[in-house]
Amino acid sequence: GVFGALFIFSQSFTVGIIGVALFAVALVSGQNLASLIVDAVGLGPRGRQPVSVVRIASSTIGIVAVGIAVSGRVGEDSLSVPAVALCVVAGIGVAIQQAINGRLTTISREPMAAAWANFAVGSLILTLALLMITATG
């Protein structure tokens, strides 16, 4: 889907700048944060899910991990705050996409429906992005 395309783009764009480890930590932190919100508003297939103290603490630990991972590189030219932010945003998108996929699978009772919808939309978005990048040089 759209958020899967964002994930692929952010991975391709940022890993060379910030490295795989920081990419993964930032992505998971965004995913953790958004997962709490996605569950609280009921976007997933099971509807609203309670947000517990343990889940909030776990998410907070993940977010603090980004801070710790970044702290050793503050002041270095290799630290790109926009690249880290893009990874966090991609993680947020992944959490939303997972909830939508789960809902689509529950409604259709066919997991391949979500897979094909993601493939089609994600491929279209990535193709359009490639065409725009190629056209603008």
JSON list of N, CA and C in Angstrom, two decimals, residues 1 7 19 29 34 55 86 100-101 112:
[
{"chain": "A", "resi": 1, "resn": "GLY", "atom": "N", "xyz": [0.82, -1.19, 0.00]},
{"chain": "A", "resi": 1, "resn": "GLY", "atom": "CA", "xyz": [0.00, 0.00, 0.00]},
{"chain": "A", "resi": 1, "resn": "GLY", "atom": "C", "xyz": [0.86, 1.25, 0.00]},
{"chain": "A", "resi": 7, "resn": "PHE", "atom": "N", "xyz": [7.65, 2.97, 3.32]},
{"chain": "A", "resi": 7, "resn": "PHE", "atom": "CA", "xyz": [8.66, 2.16, 4.01]},
{"chain": "A", "resi": 7, "resn": "PHE", "atom": "C", "xyz": [9.82, 1.85, 3.08]},
{"chain": "A", "resi": 19, "resn": "GLY", "atom": "N", "xyz": [22.62, 4.44, 8.37]},
{"chain": "A", "resi": 19, "resn": "GLY", "atom": "CA", "xyz": [22.95, 3.06, 8.71]},
{"chain": "A", "resi": 19, "resn": "GLY", "atom": "C", "xyz": [21.72, 2.22, 9.01]},
{"chain": "A", "resi": 29, "resn": "SER", "atom": "N", "xyz": [10.43, 2.49, 16.53]},
{"chain": "A", "resi": 29, "resn": "SER", "atom": "CA", "xyz": [9.90, 3.49, 17.47]},
{"chain": "A", "resi": 29, "resn": "SER", "atom": "C", "xyz": [8.65, 4.15, 16.93]},
{"chain": "A", "resi": 34, "resn": "ALA", "atom": "N", "xyz": [2.74, 4.63, 17.01]},
{"chain": "A", "resi": 34, "resn": "ALA", "atom": "CA", "xyz": [1.50, 4.62, 16.22]},
{"chain": "A", "resi": 34, "resn": "ALA", "atom": "C", "xyz": [0.62, 3.43, 16.58]},
{"chain": "A", "resi": 55, "resn": "ARG", "atom": "N", "xyz": [2.05, -1.34, 27.94]},
{"chain": "A", "resi": 55, "resn": "ARG", "atom": "CA", "xyz": [2.23, -1.02, 26.52]},
{"chain": "A", "resi": 55, "resn": "ARG", "atom": "C", "xyz": [2.80, 0.38, 26.35]},
{"chain": "A", "resi": 86, "resn": "LEU", "atom": "N", "xyz": [12.22, 10.69, 8.87]},
{"chain": "A", "resi": 86, "resn": "LEU", "atom": "CA", "xyz": [11.55, 9.95, 7.80]},
{"chain": "A", "resi": 86, "resn": "LEU", "atom": "C", "xyz": [11.35, 8.49, 8.21]},
{"chain": "A", "resi": 100, "resn": "ILE", "atom": "N", "xyz": [-4.87, -1.63, 8.68]},
{"chain": "A", "resi": 100, "resn": "ILE", "atom": "CA", "xyz": [-5.74, -1.65, 7.50]},
{"chain": "A", "resi": 100, "resn": "ILE", "atom": "C", "xyz": [-5.72, -3.03, 6.85]},
{"chain": "A", "resi": 101, "resn": "ASN", "atom": "N", "xyz": [-4.53, -3.62, 6.74]},
{"chain": "A", "resi": 101, "resn": "ASN", "atom": "CA", "xyz": [-4.42, -4.97, 6.16]},
{"chain": "A", "resi": 101, "resn": "ASN", "atom": "C", "xyz": [-5.23, -5.97, 6.98]},
{"chain": "A", "resi": 112, "resn": "MET", "atom": "N", "xyz": [-5.05, -12.88, 0.85]},
{"chain": "A", "resi": 112, "resn": "MET", "atom": "CA", "xyz": [-4.47, -12.44, -0.42]},
{"chain": "A", "resi": 112, "resn": "MET", "atom": "C", "xyz": [-5.09, -11.14, -0.91]}
]
